[in-house]
């Protein structure tokens, strides 16, 4: 159990510490930068849900096939999940690149003061 838990804990801890470091770097730039960063994080969270969901779907699939000792099915499922993630990553990238201003306007006020700060962060 520790063999599985320790890498997961390390990964989540690294991500959390990284987010705290980025937040500490953004904070001195003021409220406009914080608003832009917050909008960027919301967009990132929406798109990352796709990848998390695929991972959550693959986990029981792999577990059941591991219990049934069907390693070939695990490999096929793993590769299918990788291809699906790659496809969604390309779609997410193209969508964000093409519509970054429109996406930002969903999360920011009508004055748009944080737009110029946010755009380089997403791109």
CSV table of C-alpha atoms in Angstrom, one decimal:
chain,number,residue,atom,x,y,z
A,1,UNK,CA,0.0,0.0,0.0
A,2,UNK,CA,2.8,2.4,0.8
A,3,UNK,CA,4.4,1.6,-2.6
A,4,UNK,CA,1.3,3.2,-4.2
A,5,UNK,CA,0.6,5.9,-1.6
A,6,UNK,CA,4.0,7.5,-1.3
A,7,UNK,CA,4.4,8.5,-5.0
A,8,UNK,CA,0.9,9.9,-5.0
A,9,UNK,CA,1.5,11.9,-1.8
A,10,UNK,CA,4.8,13.2,-3.2
A,11,UNK,CA,3.2,14.2,-6.5
A,12,UNK,CA,0.3,16.0,-4.8
A,13,UNK,CA,2.7,17.7,-2.3
A,14,UNK,CA,4.9,18.9,-5.1
A,15,UNK,CA,2.0,20.4,-7.0
A,16,UNK,CA,0.7,22.1,-3.9
A,17,UNK,CA,4.0,23.6,-3.1
A,18,UNK,CA,4.5,24.7,-6.6
A,19,UNK,CA,1.2,26.5,-6.6
A,20,UNK,CA,2.1,28.2,-3.4
A,21,UNK,CA,5.4,29.4,-4.9
A,22,UNK,CA,3.6,30.7,-8.0
A,23,UNK,CA,1.0,32.5,-5.8
A,24,UNK,CA,3.9,34.1,-3.7
A,25,UNK,CA,5.5,35.3,-7.0
A,26,UNK,CA,2.2,36.8,-8.3
A,27,UNK,CA,1.1,38.5,-5.0
A,28,UNK,CA,3.5,41.5,-5.2
A,29,UNK,CA,2.1,42.5,-8.6
A,30,UNK,CA,-1.2,43.7,-7.2
A,31,UNK,CA,-4.9,43.0,-7.6
A,32,UNK,CA,-4.9,43.1,-11.4
A,33,UNK,CA,-2.3,40.4,-11.6
A,34,UNK,CA,-4.1,38.4,-9.0
A,35,UNK,CA,-7.4,38.7,-11.0
A,36,UNK,CA,-5.6,37.5,-14.1
A,37,UNK,CA,-3.9,34.7,-12.3
A,38,UNK,CA,-7.3,33.6,-10.8
A,39,UNK,CA,-8.9,33.6,-14.2
A,40,UNK,CA,-6.1,31.6,-15.6
A,41,UNK,CA,-6.4,29.0,-12.8
A,42,UNK,CA,-10.1,28.7,-13.4
A,43,UNK,CA,-9.6,28.0,-17.1
A,44,UNK,CA,-6.9,25.5,-16.2
A,45,UNK,CA,-9.1,23.8,-13.7
A,46,UNK,CA,-11.9,23.4,-16.2
A,47,UNK,CA,-9.7,21.9,-18.8
A,48,UNK,CA,-7.7,19.7,-16.4
A,49,UNK,CA,-11.0,18.0,-15.2
A,50,UNK,CA,-11.0,16.1,-18.5
A,51,UNK,CA,-7.6,14.6,-17.8
A,52,UNK,CA,-8.4,13.8,-14.2
A,53,UNK,CA,-11.6,12.1,-15.3
A,54,UNK,CA,-9.8,9.9,-17.8
A,55,UNK,CA,-7.3,8.9,-15.1
A,56,UNK,CA,-10.2,8.1,-12.7
A,57,UNK,CA,-11.8,6.0,-15.3
A,58,UNK,CA,-8.7,4.0,-16.1
A,59,UNK,CA,-8.0,3.2,-12.5
A,60,UNK,CA,-10.8,0.7,-11.9
A,61,UNK,CA,-10.3,-0.7,-15.4
A,62,UNK,CA,-6.7,-1.5,-14.7
A,63,UNK,CA,-7.6,-2.8,-11.2
A,64,UNK,CA,-10.2,-5.2,-12.5
A,65,UNK,CA,-7.9,-6.4,-15.3
A,66,UNK,CA,-5.0,-6.8,-12.9
A,67,UNK,CA,-7.2,-8.9,-10.7
A,68,UNK,CA,-8.1,-11.0,-13.7
A,69,UNK,CA,-4.5,-11.2,-14.7
A,70,UNK,CA,-5.2,-9.8,-18.2
A,71,UNK,CA,-2.1,-7.7,-18.7
A,72,UNK,CA,-2.7,-7.3,-22.4
A,73,UNK,CA,-6.0,-5.5,-21.7
A,74,UNK,CA,-4.2,-3.2,-19.2
A,75,UNK,CA,-1.7,-2.2,-21.9
A,76,UNK,CA,-4.5,-1.6,-24.4
A,77,UNK,CA,-6.5,0.5,-21.9
A,78,UNK,CA,-3.4,2.4,-20.9
A,79,UNK,CA,-2.5,3.3,-24.5
A,80,UNK,CA,-6.1,4.2,-25.3
A,81,UNK,CA,-6.2,6.6,-22.3
A,82,UNK,CA,-2.9,8.1,-23.4
A,83,UNK,CA,-4.2,8.7,-26.9
A,84,UNK,CA,-7.5,10.1,-25.5
A,85,UNK,CA,-5.5,12.5,-23.2
A,86,UNK,CA,-3.3,13.6,-26.1
A,87,UNK,CA,-6.4,14.3,-28.3
A,88,UNK,CA,-8.0,16.3,-25.5
A,89,UNK,CA,-4.7,18.2,-24.9
A,90,UNK,CA,-4.5,19.2,-28.5
A,91,UNK,CA,-8.2,20.3,-28.5
A,92,UNK,CA,-7.7,22.2,-25.2
A,93,UNK,CA,-4.6,23.9,-26.6
A,94,UNK,CA,-6.2,25.0,-29.8
A,95,UNK,CA,-9.3,26.2,-28.0
A,96,UNK,CA,-7.4,28.2,-25.5
A,97,UNK,CA,-5.1,29.7,-28.1
A,98,UNK,CA,-8.0,30.6,-30.5
A,99,UNK,CA,-10.4,31.9,-27.8
A,100,UNK,CA,-8.2,33.2,-25.0
A,101,UNK,CA,-9.7,36.6,-25.0
A,102,UNK,CA,-13.3,35.3,-25.0
A,103,UNK,CA,-12.5,32.7,-22.3
A,104,UNK,CA,-11.0,35.4,-20.1
A,105,UNK,CA,-14.0,37.7,-20.5
A,106,UNK,CA,-16.1,34.9,-18.9
A,107,UNK,CA,-14.2,35.2,-15.6
A,108,UNK,CA,-13.2,38.9,-15.5
A,109,UNK,CA,-15.1,42.1,-15.0
A,110,UNK,CA,-16.4,44.3,-17.8
A,111,UNK,CA,-13.6,46.7,-17.5
A,112,UNK,CA,-11.1,44.1,-18.7
A,113,UNK,CA,-8.2,45.5,-16.7
A,114,UNK,CA,-6.7,42.0,-16.0
A,115,UNK,CA,-6.9,40.9,-19.7
A,116,UNK,CA,-3.5,42.1,-20.8
A,117,UNK,CA,-1.9,40.5,-17.7
A,118,UNK,CA,-3.7,37.2,-18.2
A,119,UNK,CA,-3.1,36.6,-21.8
A,120,UNK,CA,0.7,35.9,-21.6
A,121,UNK,CA,0.1,33.5,-18.7
A,122,UNK,CA,-2.2,31.2,-20.6
A,123,UNK,CA,-0.2,31.4,-23.9
